[in-house]
Coordinates of C-alpha atoms in Angstrom, one line a residue:
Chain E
X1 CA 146.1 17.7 78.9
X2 CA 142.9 16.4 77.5
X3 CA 142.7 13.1 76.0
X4 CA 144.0 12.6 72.9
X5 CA 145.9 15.5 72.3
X6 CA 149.0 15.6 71.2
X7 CA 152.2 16.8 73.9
X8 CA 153.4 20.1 73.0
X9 CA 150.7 20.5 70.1
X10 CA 148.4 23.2 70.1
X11 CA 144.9 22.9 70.5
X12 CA 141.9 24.5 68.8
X13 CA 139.2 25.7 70.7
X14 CA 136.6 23.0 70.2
X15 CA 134.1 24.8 72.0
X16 CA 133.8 27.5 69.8
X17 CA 130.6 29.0 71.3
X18 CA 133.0 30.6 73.5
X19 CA 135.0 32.9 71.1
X20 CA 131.5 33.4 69.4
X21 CA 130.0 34.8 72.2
X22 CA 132.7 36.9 72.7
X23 CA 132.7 38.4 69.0
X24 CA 129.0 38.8 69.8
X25 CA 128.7 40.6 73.2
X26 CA 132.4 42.9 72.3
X27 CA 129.9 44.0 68.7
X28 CA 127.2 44.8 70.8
X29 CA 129.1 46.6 73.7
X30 CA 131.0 48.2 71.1
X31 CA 127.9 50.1 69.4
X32 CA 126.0 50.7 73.0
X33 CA 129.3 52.5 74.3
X34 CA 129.2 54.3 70.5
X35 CA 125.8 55.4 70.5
X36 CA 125.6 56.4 74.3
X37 CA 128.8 58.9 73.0
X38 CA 127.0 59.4 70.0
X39 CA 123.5 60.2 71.0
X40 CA 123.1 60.0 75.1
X41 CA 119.2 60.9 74.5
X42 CA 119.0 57.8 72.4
X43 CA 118.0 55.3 76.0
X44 CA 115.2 53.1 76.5
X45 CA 113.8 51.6 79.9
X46 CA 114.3 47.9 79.9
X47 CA 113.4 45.7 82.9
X48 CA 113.7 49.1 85.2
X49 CA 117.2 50.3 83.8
X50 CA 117.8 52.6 81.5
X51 CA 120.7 52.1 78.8
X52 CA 121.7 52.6 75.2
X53 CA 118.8 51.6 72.8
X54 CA 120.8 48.6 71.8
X55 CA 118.9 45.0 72.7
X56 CA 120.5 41.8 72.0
X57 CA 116.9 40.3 71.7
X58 CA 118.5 36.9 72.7
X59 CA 120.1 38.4 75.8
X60 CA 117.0 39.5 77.4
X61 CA 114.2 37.5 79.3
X62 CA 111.3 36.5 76.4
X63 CA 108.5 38.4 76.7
X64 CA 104.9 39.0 74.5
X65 CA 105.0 42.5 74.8
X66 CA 105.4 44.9 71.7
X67 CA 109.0 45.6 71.1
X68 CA 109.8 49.4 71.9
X69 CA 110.4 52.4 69.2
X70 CA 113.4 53.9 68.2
X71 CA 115.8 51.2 69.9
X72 CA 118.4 49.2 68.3
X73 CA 117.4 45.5 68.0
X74 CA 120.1 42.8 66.9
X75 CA 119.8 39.4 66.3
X76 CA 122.7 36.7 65.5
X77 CA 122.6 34.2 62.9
X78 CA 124.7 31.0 63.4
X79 CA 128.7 30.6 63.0
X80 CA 129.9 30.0 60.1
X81 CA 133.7 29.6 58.6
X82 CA 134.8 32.5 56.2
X83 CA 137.6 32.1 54.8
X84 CA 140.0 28.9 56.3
X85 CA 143.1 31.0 55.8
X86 CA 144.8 28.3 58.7
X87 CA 143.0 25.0 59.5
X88 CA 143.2 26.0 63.2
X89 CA 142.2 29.1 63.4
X90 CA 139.9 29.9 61.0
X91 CA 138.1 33.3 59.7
X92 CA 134.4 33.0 60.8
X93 CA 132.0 35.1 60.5
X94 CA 128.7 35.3 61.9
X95 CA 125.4 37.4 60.4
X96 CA 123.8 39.7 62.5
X97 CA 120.3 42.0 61.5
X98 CA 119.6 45.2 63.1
X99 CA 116.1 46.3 63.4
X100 CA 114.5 49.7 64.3
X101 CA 111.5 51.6 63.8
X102 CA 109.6 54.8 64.3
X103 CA 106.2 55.9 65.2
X104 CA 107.6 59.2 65.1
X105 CA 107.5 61.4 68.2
X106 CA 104.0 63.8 67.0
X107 CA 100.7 62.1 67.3
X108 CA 100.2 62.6 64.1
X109 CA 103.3 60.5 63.3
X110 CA 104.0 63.1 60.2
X111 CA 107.7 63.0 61.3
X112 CA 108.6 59.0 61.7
X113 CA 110.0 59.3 57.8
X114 CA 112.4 61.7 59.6
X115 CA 113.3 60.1 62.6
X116 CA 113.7 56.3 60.6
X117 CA 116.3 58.9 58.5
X118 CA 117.9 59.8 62.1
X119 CA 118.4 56.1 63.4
X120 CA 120.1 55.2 59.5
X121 CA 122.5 57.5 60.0
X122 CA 123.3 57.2 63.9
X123 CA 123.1 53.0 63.0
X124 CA 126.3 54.2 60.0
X125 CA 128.4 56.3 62.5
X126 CA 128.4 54.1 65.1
X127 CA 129.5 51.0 62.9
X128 CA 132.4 53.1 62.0
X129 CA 135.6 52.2 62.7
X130 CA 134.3 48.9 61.5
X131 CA 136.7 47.5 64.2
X132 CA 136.7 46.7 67.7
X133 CA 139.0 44.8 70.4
X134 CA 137.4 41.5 71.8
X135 CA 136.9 41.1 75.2
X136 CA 135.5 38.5 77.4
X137 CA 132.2 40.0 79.6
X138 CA 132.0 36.6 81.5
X139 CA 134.6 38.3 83.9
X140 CA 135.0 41.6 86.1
X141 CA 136.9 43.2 84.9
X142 CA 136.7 42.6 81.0
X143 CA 139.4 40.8 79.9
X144 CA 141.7 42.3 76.7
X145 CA 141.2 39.2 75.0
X146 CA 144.1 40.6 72.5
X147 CA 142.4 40.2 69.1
X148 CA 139.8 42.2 67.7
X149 CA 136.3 41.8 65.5
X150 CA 135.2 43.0 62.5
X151 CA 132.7 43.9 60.4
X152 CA 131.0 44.8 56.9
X153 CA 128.8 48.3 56.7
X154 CA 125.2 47.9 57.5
X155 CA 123.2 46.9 54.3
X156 CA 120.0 48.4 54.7
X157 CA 117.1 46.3 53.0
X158 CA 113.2 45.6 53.1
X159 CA 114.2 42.0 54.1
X160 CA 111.3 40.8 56.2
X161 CA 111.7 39.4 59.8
X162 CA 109.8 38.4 62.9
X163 CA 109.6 42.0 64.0
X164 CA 108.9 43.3 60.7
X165 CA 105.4 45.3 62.3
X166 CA 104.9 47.5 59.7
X167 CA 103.0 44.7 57.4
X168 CA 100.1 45.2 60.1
X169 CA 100.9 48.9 61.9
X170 CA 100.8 51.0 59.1
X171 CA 101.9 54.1 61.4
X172 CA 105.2 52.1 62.0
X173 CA 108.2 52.4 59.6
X174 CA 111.0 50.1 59.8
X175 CA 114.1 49.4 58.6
X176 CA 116.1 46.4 59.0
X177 CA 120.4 46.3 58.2
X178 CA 122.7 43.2 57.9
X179 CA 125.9 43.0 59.1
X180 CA 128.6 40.5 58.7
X181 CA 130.7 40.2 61.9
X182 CA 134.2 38.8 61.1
X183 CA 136.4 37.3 64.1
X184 CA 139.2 34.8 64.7
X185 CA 138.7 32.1 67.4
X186 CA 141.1 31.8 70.4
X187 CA 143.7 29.7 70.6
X188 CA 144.7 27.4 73.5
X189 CA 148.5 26.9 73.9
X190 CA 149.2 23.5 76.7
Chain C
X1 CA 148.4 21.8 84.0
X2 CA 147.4 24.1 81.2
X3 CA 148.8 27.1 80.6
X4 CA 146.7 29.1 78.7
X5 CA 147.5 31.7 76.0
X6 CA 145.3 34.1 73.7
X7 CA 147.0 34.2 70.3
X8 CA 145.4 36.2 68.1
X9 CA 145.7 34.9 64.4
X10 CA 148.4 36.5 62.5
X11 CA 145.8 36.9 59.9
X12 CA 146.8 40.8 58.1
X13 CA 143.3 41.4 56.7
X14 CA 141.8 44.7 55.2
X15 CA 139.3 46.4 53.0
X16 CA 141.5 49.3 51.9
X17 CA 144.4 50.6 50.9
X18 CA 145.0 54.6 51.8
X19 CA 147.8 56.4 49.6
X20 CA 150.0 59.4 51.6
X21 CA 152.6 61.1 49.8
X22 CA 154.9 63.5 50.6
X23 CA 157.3 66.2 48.5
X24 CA 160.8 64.4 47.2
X25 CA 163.5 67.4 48.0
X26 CA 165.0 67.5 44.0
X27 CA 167.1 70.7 44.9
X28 CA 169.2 68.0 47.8
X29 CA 167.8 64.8 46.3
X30 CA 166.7 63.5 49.4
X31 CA 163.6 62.1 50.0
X32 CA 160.7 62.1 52.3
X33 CA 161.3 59.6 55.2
X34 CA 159.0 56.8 56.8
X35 CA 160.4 56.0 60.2
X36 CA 158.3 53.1 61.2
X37 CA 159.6 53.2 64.6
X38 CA 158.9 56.8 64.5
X39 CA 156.0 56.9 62.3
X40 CA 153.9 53.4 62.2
X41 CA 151.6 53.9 64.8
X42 CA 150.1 57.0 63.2
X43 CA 146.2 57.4 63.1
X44 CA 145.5 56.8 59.0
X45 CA 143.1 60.5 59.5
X46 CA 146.2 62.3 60.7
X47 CA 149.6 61.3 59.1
X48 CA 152.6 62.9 60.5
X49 CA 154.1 66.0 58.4
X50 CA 154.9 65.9 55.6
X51 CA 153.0 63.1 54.8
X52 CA 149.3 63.9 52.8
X53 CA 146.5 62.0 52.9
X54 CA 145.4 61.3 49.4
X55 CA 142.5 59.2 50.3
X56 CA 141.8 55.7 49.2
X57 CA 143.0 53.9 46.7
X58 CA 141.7 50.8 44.4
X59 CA 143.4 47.6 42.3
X60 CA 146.5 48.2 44.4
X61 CA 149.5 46.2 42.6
X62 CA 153.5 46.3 43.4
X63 CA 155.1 44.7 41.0
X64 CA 158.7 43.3 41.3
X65 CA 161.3 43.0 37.9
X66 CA 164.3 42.5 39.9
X67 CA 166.9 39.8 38.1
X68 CA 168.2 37.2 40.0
X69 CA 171.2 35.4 38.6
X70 CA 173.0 32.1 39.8
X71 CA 176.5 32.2 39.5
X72 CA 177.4 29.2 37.4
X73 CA 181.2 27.0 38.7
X74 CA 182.5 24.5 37.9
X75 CA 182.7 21.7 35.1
X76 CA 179.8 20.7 35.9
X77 CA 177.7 23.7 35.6
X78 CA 176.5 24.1 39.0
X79 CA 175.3 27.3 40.8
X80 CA 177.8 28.7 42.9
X81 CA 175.8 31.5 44.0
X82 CA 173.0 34.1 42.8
X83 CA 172.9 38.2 42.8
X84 CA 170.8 40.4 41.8
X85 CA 170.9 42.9 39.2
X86 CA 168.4 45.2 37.2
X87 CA 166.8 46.4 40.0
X88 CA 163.1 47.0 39.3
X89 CA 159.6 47.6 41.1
X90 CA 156.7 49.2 40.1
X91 CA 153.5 50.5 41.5
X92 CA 149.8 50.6 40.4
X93 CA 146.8 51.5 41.2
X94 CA 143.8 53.8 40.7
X95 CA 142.5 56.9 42.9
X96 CA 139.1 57.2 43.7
X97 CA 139.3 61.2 44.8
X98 CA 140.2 64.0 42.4
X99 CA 142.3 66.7 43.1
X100 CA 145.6 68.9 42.4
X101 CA 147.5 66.1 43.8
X102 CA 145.7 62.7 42.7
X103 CA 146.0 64.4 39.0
X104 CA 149.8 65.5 39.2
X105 CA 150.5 62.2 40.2
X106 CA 148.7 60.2 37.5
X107 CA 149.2 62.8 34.7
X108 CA 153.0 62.5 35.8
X109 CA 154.2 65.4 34.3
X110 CA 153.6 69.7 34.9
X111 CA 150.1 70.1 36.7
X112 CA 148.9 73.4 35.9
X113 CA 146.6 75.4 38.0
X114 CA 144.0 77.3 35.7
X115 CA 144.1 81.0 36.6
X116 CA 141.0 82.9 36.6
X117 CA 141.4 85.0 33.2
X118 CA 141.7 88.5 31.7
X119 CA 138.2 88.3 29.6
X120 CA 140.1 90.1 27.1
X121 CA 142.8 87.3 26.5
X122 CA 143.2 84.2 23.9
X123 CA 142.3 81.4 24.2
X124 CA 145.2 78.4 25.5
X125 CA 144.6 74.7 26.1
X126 CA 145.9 75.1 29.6
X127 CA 145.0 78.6 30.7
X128 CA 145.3 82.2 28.8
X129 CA 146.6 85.4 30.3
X130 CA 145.1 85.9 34.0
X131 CA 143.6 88.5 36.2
X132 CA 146.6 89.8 37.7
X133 CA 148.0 88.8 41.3
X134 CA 147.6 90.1 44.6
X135 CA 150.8 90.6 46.5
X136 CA 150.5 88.0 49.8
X137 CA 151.7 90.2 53.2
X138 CA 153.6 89.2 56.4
X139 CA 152.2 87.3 58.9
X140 CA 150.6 84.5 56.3
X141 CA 150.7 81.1 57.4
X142 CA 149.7 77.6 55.8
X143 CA 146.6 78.1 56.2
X144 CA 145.8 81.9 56.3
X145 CA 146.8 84.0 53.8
X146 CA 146.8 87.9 54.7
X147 CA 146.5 90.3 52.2
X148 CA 144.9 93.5 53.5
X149 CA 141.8 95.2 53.6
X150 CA 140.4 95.8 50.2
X151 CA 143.1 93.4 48.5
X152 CA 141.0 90.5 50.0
X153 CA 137.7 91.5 48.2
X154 CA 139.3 90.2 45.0
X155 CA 138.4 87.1 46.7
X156 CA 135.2 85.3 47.7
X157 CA 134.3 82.3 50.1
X158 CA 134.5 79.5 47.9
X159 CA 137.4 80.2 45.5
X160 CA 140.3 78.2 44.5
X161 CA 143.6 79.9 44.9
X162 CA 147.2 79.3 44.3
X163 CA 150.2 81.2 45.7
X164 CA 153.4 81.7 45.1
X165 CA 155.9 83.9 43.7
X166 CA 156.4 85.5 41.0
X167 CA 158.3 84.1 37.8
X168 CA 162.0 86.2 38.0
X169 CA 163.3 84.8 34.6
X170 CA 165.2 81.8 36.8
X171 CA 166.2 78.6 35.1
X172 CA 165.7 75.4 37.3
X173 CA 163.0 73.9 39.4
X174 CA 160.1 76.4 40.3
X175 CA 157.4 76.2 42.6
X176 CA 157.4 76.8 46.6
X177 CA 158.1 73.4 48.8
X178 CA 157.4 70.9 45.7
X179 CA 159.5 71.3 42.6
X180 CA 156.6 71.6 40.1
X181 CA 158.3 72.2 36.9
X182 CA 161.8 72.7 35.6
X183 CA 162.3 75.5 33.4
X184 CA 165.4 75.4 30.9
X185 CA 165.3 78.9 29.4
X186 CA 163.1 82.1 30.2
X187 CA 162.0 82.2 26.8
X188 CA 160.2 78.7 26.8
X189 CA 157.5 79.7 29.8
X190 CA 156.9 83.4 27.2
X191 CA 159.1 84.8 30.5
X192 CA 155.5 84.9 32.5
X193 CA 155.4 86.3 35.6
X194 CA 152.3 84.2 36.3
X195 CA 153.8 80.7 35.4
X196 CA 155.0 79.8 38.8
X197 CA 151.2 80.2 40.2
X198 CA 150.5 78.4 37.1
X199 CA 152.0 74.9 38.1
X200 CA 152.7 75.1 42.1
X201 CA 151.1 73.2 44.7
X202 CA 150.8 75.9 46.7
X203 CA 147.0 75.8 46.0
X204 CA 143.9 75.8 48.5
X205 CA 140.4 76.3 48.7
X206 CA 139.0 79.9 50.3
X207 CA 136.8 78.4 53.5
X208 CA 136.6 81.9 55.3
X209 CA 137.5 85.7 55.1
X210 CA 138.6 88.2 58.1
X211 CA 138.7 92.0 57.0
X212 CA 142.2 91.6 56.1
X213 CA 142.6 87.7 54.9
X214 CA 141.9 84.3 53.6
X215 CA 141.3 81.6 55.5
X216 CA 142.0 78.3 53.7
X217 CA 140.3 75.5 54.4
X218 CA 143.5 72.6 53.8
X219 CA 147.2 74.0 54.4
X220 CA 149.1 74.3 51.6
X221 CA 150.9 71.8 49.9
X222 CA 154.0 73.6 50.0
X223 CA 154.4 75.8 53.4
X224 CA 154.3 79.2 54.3
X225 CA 154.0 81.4 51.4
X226 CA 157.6 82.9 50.9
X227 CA 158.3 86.6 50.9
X228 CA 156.8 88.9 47.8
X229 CA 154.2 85.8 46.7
X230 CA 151.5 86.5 45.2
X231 CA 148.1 85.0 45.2
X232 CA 145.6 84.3 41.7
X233 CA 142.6 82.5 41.6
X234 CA 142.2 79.5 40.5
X235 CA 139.2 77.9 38.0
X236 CA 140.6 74.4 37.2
X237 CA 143.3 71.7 36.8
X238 CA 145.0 70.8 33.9
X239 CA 147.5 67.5 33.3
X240 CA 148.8 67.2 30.2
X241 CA 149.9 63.8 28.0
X242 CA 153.3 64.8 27.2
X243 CA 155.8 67.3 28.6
X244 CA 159.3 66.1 29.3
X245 CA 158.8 67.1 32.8
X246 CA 158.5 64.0 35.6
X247 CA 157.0 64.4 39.0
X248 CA 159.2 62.8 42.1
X249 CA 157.3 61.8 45.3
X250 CA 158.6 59.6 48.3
X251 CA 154.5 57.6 48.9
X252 CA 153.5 55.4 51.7
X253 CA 150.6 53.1 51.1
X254 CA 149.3 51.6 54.2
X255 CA 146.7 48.1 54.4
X256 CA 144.5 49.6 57.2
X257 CA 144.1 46.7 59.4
X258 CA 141.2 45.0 60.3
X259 CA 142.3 42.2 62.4
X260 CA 145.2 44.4 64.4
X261 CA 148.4 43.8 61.9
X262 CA 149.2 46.6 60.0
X263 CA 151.0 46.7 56.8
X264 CA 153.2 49.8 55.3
X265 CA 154.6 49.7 52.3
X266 CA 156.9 52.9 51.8
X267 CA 158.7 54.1 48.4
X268 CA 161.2 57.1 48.9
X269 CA 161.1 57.9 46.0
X270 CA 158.5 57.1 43.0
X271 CA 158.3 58.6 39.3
X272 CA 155.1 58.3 37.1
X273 CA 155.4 55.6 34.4
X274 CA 153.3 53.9 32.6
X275 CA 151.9 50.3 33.0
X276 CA 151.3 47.5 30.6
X277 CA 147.6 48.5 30.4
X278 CA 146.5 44.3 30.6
X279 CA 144.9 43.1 27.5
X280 CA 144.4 46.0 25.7
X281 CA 148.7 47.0 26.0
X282 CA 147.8 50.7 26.4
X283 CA 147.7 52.7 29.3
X284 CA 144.7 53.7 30.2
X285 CA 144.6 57.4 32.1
X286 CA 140.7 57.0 33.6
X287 CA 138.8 54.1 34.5
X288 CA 135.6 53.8 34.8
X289 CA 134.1 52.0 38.2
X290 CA 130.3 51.5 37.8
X291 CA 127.8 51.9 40.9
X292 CA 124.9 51.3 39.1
X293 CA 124.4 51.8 35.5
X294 CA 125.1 54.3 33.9
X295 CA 126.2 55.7 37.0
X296 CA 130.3 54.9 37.5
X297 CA 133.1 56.4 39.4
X298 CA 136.0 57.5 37.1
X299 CA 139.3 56.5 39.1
X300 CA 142.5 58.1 37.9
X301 CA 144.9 55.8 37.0
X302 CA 148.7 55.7 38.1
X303 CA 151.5 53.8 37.4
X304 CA 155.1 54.7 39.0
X305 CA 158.5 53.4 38.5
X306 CA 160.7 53.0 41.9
X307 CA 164.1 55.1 41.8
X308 CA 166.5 53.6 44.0
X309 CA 167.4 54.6 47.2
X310 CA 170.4 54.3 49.5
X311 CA 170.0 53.0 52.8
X312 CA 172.0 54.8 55.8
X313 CA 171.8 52.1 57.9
X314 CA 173.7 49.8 55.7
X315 CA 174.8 51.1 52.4
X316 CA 172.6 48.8 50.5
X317 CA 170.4 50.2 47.2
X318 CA 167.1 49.5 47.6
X319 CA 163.6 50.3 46.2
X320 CA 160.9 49.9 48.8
X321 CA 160.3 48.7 52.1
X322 CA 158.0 46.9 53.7
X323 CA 157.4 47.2 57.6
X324 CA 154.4 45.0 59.5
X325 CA 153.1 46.3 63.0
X326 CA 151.8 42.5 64.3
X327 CA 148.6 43.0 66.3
X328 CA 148.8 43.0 69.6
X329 CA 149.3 40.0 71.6
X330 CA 149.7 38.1 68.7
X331 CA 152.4 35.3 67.8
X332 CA 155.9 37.0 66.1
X333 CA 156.6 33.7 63.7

């Protein structure tokens, strides 16, 4: 029993970049499983492998070069509480923004209008059911963590970001959505 | 030594409420039935017979009027015990989708099918003579009505049709599977052979043709045409404010869950009434949802009084249940 704590009390989950994390990487899994049923042409080649064109940009090893077309990239904002329906266990919720983009696939890139279209509307159907069970990737096999995540429809908007290119790449067009990811943290019973 | 457990928070969230309702059988007086042990789990797309999906709903509000009195003992006054009495629960909320359906139910009274009409005919608020009826022939099914070759022509991809049988000068409730109007005396529906068509919910949209039939693209509302029906088209919808008629549905409204706990909230049997109407004291029939100005959606607005219901299970009058599926792994209490 750690210090301080209470016998026969519950205790909250201090370290609450745990139950983040795995809000975080059940989203992401969630809409790379979706879109792989969705769309199975829709891959890119990342570090050799090919795989769903769905990058966690803060899961993969930093790197200068230019971030590829028609992929899926998501970044997470910090934790924050919600909605503090129980002191323990709070709502929290955490801000995510997808980015894409299109070159199209001519040379003439007459058709990225049209293919930016495609990745809106593959982006809306995958983020339906707006629900998905949590699980914790640390482990093989997955573990059921029990509870679920989440989340608001993507909000499409000209917000700019770091991998906002079309300011300088006027053949790129680019959209960028926010989501709000809604999870409850774990609770650990001693 | 710890013993870890994952309890998820027994948190119900949701973002919507869906409406399903289902026939109540006047002719037995016995209503629809939600099982939840039978029916819970159910995928909110797909409700089990005879449940229908009637889409989303919005500003969602069950009201309780229920009395409870304290039994007063004693010289000095003091409760003894309490009771209740005048039981009373209402429901109200607005749809967002249209339909035959959405509008019987917030009109409350006879729904009336427009039939296609005779050029030649008068004018009526709520449809003039019709082009007559083709008869329906064996074989039809919910959702494929068979009429023959050249009686389908009649007909095109796209129409709205209803179908049922004709009017045989009957007094009582009319209309196949869903008692859609009562008629007291021959003489008030003008002894129409068309009226029956004219207020059943027996209605469907024409999504295909063979050489012989229609294929509709929903099942009708109220099963398998019966023998000699007959089948009209349909241009419109009509509710009226009035009528002494009342529409009697069992409804299940369900808080699709977002964090795993799901919440059903099931009337046997509810009548259309008519709410407070807030500030203004009036009931207002449409209201107006705005997207962006001047675009709005206009929701249909219904109000229902509870009718009570006997349980079998223990004899007890009742008006509504309410069942909750906890998510999974989650704490009971």
């Amino acid at each position: 029993m750690p210090a301080g704590q209470p016998p026969g009390r519950r205790r909250y989950t201090t370290e609450l970049s745990e139950p983040m994390q795995f809000a975080k990487d059940s989203f992401s899994m969630a809409l790379r499983e979706r879109l792989a049923g969705l769309n199975p042409a829709r891959i890119v080649t990342l570090s050799g492998a090919q795989r769903p064109a769905i990058v966690v940009l803060e899961n993969e090893t930093p790197t200068p070069a230019e971030l590829l077309t028609e992929c899926y990239y998501i970044e997470w904002g910090p934790m924050r509480v919600a909605e503090a329906v129980s002191a323990q266990r709070p709502l929290c919720a955490m801000d995510c923004t997808i980015s894409y983009c299109s070159r199209g696939t001519v040379a003439s890139g007459v058709d990225r209008g049209r293919i930016l279209g495609e990745l809106d509307r593959e982006l809306f159907m995958i983020c339906q059911p707006t629900v998905t069970g949590k699980y914790d990737f640390s482990q093989s096999p997955n573990a059921n963590l029990g509870s679920g995540a989440f989340w608001t429809l993507p909000a499409v908007d000209a917000t700019k970001t770091t991998f906002r290119r079309s300011d300088h790449d006027p053949a790129v067009v680019e959209h960028q959505a926010k989501v709000t990811v809604f999870f409850f943290p774990e609770v650990e019973t001693i | 030594m710890s013993n870890v457990v994952v309890r998820p928070a027994m948190v119900a969230v949701s973002r919507r409420v869906r409406a399903y309702f289902a026939p109540f059988d006047r002719t037995a007086n016995r209503p629809a039935i939600f099982d939840p042990g039978k029916h819970g789990a159910f995928l909110l797309d797909a409700p089990p017979s005879p449940w229908i999906d009637l889409g989303e709903i919005e500003k969602f509000q069950r009201t309780s009027g229920t009395e409870v009195q304290a039994m007063i003992a004693g010289t000095t006054g003091t409760p003894a015990g309490q009771f209740r009495r005048a039981l009373d629960a209402k429901v109200e909320f607005e749809f967002r989708e249209w339909g035959k359906l959405q509008m019987a139910l917030a009109g409350g009274s006879e729904h009336m099918n427009v039939l296609a009409l005779d050029p030649d005919a008068s004018a009526r608020p709520s449809g003039g003579i019709p082009v007559g009826a083709v008869g329906v022939l064996d074989g039809s099914t919910t959702n494929e009505i068979v009429l023959g070759a050249g009686a389908v022509d009649a007909f095109a991809v796209g129409d709205m049709v209803a179908v049922d049988l004709d009017y045989a000068q009957q007094t009582g409730w009319v209309g196949t599977g869903v008692a859609s109007a009562y008629v007291k005396d021959p003489a008030d529906v003008q002894r129409d052979r068309d009226y029956v068509r004219r207020v059943t919910f027996n209605v469907g949209r024409v999504a295909g043709k063979t050489a012989t039939s229609l294929l509709l693209a929903q099942p009708l509302a109220g099963g398998i045409p019966l023998a000699g029906a007959s089948v009209q088209k349909v241009v419109a919808f009509v509710d009226r404010e009035g009528g002494s008629f009342f529409q009697d549905w069992s409804a299940l409204f369900v808080h699709e869950e977002e964090s795993g706990g799901r919440v059903c909230l099931y009337y046997p049997r509810l009548s259309p009434s008519r709410a407070s109407g807030g500030a203004t004291g009036k009931f207002q029939a449409e209201a107006r949802s705005a997207i962006q100005e001047p675009l709005a959606v206009i929701n249909l607005h219904a109000s229902f009084l509870a009718m009570p219901y006997v349980d079998e299970n223990d004899g007890e009058t009742v008006l509504c249940y309410r069942s909750y599926f906890p998510a999974e792994m989650s704490a009971v209490y």
